[in-house]
mmCIF file of C-alpha atoms in Angstrom:
data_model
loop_
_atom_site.group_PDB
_atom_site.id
_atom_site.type_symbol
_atom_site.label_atom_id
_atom_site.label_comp_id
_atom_site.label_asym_id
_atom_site.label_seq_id
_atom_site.Cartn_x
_atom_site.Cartn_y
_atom_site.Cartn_z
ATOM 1 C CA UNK F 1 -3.539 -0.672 7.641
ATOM 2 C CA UNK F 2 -5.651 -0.542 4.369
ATOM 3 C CA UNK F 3 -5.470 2.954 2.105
ATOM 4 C CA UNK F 4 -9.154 3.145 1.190
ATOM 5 C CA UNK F 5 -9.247 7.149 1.229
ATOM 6 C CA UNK F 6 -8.981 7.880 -2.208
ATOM 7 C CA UNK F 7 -11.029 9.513 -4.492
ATOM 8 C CA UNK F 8 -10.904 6.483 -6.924
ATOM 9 C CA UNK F 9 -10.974 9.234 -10.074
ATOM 10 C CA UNK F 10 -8.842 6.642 -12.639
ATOM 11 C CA UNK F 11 -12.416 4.491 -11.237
ATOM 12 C CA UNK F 12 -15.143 6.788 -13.030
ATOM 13 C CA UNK F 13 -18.377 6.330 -13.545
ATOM 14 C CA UNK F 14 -18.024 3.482 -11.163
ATOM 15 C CA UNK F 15 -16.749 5.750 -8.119
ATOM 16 C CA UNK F 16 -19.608 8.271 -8.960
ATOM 17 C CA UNK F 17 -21.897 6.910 -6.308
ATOM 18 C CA UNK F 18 -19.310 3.740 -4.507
ATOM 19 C CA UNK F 19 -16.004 4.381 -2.692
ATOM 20 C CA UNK F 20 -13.249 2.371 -4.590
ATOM 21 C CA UNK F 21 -12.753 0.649 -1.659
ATOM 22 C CA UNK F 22 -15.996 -0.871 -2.339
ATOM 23 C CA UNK F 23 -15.827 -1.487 -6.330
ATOM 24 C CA UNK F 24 -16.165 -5.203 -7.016
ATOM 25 C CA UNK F 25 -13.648 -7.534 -7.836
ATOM 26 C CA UNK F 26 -14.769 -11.326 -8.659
ATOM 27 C CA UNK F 27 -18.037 -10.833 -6.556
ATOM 28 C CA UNK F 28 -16.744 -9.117 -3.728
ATOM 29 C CA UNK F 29 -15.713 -5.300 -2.999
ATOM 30 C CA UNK F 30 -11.926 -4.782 -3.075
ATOM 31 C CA UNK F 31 -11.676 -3.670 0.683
ATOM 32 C CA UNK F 32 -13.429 -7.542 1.808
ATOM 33 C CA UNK F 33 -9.923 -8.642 -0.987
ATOM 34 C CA UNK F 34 -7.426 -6.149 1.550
ATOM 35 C CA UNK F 35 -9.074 -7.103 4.778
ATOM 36 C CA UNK F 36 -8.813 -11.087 4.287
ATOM 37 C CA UNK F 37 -4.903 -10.758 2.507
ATOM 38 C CA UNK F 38 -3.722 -8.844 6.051
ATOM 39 C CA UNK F 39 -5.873 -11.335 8.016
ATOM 40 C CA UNK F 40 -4.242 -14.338 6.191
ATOM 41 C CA UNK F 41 -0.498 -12.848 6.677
ATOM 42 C CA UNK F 42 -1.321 -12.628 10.185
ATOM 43 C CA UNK F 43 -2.806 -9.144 11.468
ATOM 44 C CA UNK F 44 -4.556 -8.812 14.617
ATOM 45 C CA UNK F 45 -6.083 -6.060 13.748
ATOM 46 C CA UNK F 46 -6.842 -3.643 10.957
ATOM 47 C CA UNK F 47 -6.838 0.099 10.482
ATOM 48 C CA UNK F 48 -9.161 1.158 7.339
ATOM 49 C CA UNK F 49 -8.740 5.037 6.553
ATOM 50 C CA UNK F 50 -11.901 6.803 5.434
ATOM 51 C CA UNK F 51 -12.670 9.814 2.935
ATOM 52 C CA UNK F 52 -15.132 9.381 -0.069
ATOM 53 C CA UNK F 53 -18.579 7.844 0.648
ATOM 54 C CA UNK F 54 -16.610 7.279 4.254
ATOM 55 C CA UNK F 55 -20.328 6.552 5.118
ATOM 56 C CA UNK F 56 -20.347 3.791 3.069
ATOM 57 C CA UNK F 57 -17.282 2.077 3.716
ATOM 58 C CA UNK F 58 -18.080 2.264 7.617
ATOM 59 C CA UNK F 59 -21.615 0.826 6.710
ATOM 60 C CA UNK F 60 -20.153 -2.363 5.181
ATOM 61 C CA UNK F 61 -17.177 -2.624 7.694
ATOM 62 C CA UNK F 62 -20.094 -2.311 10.482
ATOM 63 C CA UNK F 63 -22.177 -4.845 9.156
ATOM 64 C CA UNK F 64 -20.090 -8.084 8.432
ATOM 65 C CA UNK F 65 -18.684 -9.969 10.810
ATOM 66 C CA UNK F 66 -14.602 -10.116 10.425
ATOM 67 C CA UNK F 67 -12.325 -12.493 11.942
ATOM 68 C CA UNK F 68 -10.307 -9.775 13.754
ATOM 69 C CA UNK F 69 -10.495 -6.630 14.827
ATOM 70 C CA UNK F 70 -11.422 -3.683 12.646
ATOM 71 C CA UNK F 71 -10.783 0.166 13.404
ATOM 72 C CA UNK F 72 -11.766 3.582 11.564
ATOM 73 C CA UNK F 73 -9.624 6.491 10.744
ATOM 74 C CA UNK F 74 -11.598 9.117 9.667
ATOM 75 C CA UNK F 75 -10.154 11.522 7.521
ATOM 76 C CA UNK F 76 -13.424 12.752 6.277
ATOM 77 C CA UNK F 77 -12.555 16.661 7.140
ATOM 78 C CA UNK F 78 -9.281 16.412 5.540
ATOM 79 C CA UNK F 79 -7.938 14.000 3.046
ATOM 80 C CA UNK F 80 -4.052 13.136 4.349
ATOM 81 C CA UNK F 81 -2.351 11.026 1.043
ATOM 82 C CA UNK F 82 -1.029 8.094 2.129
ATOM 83 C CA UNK F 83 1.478 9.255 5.010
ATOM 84 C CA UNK F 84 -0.750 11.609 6.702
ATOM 85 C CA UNK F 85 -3.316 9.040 6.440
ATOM 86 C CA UNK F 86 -0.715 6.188 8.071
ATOM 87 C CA UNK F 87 0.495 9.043 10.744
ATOM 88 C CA UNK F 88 -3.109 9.998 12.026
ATOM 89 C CA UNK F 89 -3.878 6.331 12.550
ATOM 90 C CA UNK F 90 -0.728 5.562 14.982
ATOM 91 C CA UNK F 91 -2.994 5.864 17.996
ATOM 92 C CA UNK F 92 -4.524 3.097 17.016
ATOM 93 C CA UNK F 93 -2.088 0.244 16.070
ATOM 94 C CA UNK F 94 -1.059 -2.149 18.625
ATOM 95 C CA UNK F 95 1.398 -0.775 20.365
ATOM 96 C CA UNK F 96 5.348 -1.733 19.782
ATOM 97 C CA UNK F 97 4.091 -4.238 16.631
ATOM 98 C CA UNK F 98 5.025 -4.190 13.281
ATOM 99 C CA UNK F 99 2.436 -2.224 10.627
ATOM 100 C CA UNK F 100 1.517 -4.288 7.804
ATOM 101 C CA UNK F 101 0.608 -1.878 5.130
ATOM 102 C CA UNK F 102 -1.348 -1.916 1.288
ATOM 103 C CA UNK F 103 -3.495 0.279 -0.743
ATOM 104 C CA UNK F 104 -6.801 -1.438 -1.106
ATOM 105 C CA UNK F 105 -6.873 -1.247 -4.985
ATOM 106 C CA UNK F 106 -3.943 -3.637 -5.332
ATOM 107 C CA UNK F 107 -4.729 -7.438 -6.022
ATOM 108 C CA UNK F 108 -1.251 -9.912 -6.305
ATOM 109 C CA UNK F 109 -0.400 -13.396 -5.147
ATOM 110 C CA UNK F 110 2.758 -12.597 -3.305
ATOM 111 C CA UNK F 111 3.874 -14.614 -0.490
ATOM 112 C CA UNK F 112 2.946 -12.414 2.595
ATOM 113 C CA UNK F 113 5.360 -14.554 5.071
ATOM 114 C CA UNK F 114 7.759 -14.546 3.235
ATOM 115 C CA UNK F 115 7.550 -10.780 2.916
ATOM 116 C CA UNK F 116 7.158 -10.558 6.554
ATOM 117 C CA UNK F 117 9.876 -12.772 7.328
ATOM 118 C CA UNK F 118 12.667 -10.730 5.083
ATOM 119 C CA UNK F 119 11.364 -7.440 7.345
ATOM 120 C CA UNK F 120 12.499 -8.916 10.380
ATOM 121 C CA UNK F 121 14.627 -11.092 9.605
ATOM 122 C CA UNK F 122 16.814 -7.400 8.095
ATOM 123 C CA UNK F 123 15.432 -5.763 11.170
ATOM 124 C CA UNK F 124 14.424 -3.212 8.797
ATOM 125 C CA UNK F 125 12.446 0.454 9.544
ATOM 126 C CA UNK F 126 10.311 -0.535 7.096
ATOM 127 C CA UNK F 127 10.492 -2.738 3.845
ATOM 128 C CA UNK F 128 8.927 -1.866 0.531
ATOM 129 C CA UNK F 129 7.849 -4.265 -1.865
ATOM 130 C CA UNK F 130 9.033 -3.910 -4.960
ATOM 131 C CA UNK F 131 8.853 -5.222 -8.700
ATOM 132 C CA UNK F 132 10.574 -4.645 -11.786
ATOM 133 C CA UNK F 133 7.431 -3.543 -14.198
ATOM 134 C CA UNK F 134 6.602 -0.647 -16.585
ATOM 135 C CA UNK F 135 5.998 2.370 -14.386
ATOM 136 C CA UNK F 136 6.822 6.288 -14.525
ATOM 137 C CA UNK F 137 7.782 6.490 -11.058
ATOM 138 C CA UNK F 138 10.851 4.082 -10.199
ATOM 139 C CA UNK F 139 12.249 3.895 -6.546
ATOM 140 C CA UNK F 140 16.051 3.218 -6.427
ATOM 141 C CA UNK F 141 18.432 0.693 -4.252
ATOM 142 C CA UNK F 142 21.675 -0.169 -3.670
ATOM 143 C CA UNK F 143 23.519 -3.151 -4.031
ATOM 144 C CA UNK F 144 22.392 -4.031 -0.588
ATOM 145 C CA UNK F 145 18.201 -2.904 -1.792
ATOM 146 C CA UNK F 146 18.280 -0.453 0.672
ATOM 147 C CA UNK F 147 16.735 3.124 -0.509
ATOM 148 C CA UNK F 148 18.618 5.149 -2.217
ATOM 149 C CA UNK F 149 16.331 7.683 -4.330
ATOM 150 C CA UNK F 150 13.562 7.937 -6.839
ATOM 151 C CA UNK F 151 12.911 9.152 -10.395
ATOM 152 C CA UNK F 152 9.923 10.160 -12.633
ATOM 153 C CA UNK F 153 11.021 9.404 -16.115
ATOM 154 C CA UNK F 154 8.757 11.323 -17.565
ATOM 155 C CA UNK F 155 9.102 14.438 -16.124
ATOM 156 C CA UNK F 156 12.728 13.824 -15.388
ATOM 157 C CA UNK F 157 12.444 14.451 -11.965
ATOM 158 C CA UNK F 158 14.653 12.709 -9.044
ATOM 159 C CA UNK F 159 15.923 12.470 -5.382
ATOM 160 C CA UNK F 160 18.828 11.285 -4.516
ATOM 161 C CA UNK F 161 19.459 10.112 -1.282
ATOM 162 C CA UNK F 162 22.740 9.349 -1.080
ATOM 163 C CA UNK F 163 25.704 8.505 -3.918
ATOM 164 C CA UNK F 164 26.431 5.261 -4.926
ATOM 165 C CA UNK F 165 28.251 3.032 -7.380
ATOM 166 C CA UNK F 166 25.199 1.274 -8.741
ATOM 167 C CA UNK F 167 21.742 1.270 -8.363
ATOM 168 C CA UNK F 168 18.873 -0.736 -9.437
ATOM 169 C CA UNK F 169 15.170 1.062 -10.644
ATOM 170 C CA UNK F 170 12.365 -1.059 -9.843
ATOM 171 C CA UNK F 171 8.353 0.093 -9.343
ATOM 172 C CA UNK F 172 6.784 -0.024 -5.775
ATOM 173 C CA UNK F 173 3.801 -2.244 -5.341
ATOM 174 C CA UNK F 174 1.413 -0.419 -2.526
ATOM 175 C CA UNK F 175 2.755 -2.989 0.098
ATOM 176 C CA UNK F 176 4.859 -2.096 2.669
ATOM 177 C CA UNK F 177 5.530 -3.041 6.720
ATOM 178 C CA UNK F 178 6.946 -0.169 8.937
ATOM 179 C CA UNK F 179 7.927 -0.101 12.174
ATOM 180 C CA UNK F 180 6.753 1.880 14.521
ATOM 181 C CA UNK F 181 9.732 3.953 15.860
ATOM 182 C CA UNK F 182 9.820 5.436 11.861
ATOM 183 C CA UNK F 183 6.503 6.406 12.032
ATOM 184 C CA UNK F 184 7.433 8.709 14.718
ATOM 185 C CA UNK F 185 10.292 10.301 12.905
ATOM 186 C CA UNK F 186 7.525 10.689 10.619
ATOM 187 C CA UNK F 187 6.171 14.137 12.456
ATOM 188 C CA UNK F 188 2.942 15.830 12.925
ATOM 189 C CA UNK F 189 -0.148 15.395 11.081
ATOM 190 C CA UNK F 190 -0.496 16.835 8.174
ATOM 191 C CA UNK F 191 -1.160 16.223 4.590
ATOM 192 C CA UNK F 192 2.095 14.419 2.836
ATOM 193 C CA UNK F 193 3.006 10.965 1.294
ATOM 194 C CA UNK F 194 4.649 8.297 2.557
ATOM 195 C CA UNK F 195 7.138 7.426 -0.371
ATOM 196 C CA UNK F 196 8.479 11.328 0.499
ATOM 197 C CA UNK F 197 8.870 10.145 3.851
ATOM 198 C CA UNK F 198 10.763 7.104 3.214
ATOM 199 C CA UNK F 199 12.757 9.159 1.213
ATOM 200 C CA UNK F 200 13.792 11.817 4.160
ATOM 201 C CA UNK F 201 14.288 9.155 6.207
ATOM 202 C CA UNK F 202 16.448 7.102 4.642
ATOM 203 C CA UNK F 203 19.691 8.454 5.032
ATOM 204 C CA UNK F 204 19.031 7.871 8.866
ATOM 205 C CA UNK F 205 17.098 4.411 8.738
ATOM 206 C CA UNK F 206 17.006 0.981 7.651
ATOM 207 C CA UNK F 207 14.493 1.388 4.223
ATOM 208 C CA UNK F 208 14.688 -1.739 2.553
ATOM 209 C CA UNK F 209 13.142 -2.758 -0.882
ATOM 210 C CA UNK F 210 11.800 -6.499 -0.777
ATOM 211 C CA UNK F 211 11.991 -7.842 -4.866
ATOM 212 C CA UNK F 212 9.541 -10.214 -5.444
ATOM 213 C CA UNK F 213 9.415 -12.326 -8.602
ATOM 214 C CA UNK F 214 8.099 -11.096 -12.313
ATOM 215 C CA UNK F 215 6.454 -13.999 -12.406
ATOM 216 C CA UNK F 216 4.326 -13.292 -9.200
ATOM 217 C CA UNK F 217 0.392 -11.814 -10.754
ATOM 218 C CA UNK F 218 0.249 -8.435 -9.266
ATOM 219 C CA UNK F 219 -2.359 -5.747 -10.508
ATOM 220 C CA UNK F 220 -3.185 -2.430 -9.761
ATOM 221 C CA UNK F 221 -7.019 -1.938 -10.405
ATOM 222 C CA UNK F 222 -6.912 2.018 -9.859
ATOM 223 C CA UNK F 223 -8.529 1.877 -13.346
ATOM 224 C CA UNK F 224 -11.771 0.040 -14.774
ATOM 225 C CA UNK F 225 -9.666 -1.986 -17.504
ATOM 226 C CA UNK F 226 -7.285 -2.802 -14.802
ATOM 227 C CA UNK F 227 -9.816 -3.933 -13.131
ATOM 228 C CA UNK F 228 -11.133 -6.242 -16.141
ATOM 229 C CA UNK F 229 -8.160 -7.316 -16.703
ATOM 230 C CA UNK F 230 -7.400 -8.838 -13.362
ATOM 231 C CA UNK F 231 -10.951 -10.615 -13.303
ATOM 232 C CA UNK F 232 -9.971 -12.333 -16.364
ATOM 233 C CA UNK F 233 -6.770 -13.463 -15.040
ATOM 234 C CA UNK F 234 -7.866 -14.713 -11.968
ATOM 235 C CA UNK F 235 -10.854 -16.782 -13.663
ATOM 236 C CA UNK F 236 -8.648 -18.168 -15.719
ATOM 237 C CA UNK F 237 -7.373 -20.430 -12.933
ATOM 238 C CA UNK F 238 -4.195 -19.202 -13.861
#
């Protein structure tokens, strides 16, 4: 599944009159980045959730020709943040598979198998990935990376899920694979987001961070210099 619901506000003036979802990156709109990274790690199908200028984004998804199948949530009467958005879009997964998940204004060269291949190899309920970066919002593990609470450091706000002797802090990257049982256990649909949900949930389920290396380029482009930025990196054959 691709988050491509937002409002893409940190995106003005570009998001004025274009989705996010369909700001370009290196030539091509961000979503056509999402769509091939899940294709290349292996999804049968994709999920793309709808919102502003849904219009558009179904326009473009209509008229190109993918190498797998493509689906439409359409949360155009209600925006849903990220785990109402992932919970009104169970219907159409394939049943009793895995769900390969990342917002589509993230670009990174992490290995995807090897991400995929530490989720079941744990036989996690889902499995985060994670990366030790500057961030206000820091999601907490145990010695064993499975989730044990979160923090805003600016606010000084935090959950705890449970007490233990040490703990590591590191920033979530906006990829994630859940199962499907813990999307159940998720409830109703309704308007909530999904890093609250892990966080309910994992006292009573497998929630597993997945580290991946500083080294590893990873970029959110949620913002126009972001967004710069990342071009330049990437052309610079780095």
């Amino acid at each position: 599944m691709i988050f491509a619901a937002g409002l893409g506000t940190r995106l003005q003036p570009l998001t004025h009159n274009l989705p996010k979802a369909l700001a370009p990156f290196n030539g091509r709109p961000l979503l056509w980045h999402a769509i091939k990274s899940v294709e290349q790690a292996g999804a049968e199908r994709v999920i793309v959730n709808v919102h502003h200028f849904a219009h558009q984004i179904i326009d473009y998804l209509q008229s190109n020709d993918w190498g797998l199948d493509v689906c439409i949530s359409d949360e155009t009467d209600q925006l849903l943040d990220t785990g109402g958005g992932l919970v009104k879009a169970k219907s159409l997964f394939i049943a009793q598979k895995p769900i390969l998940i990342r917002n589509v204004d993230i670009i990174s060269s992490a290995d995807m198998d090897a991400f995929l291949k530490a989720h079941q190899q744990g036989g996690n309920a889902a499995t985060l990935m994670v990366k030790q970066r500057n961030s206000s919002r820091y999601l907490s593990f145990d010695e064993q990376m499975r989730l044990c609470g979160w923090k805003n450091i600016n606010t000084g706000e935090h959950i705890d899920v449970c007490q233990v002797h040490s703990s590591v802090d590191l920033a979530f990257s906006g990829v994630h694979i859940v199962e499907p049982p813990l999307v159940e256990a998720m409830g109703d649909v309704r308007p909530f987001s999904i890093i609250q949900a892990y966080l309910s949930l994992a006292a009573q389920h497998r929630i597993v961070g997945y580290r991946v290396s500083n080294e590893v380029p990873w970029f959110d482009v949620g913002t126009i210099e972001k967004l710069k930025e990342a071009e330049l990196y990437y052309k610079s054959g780095k």
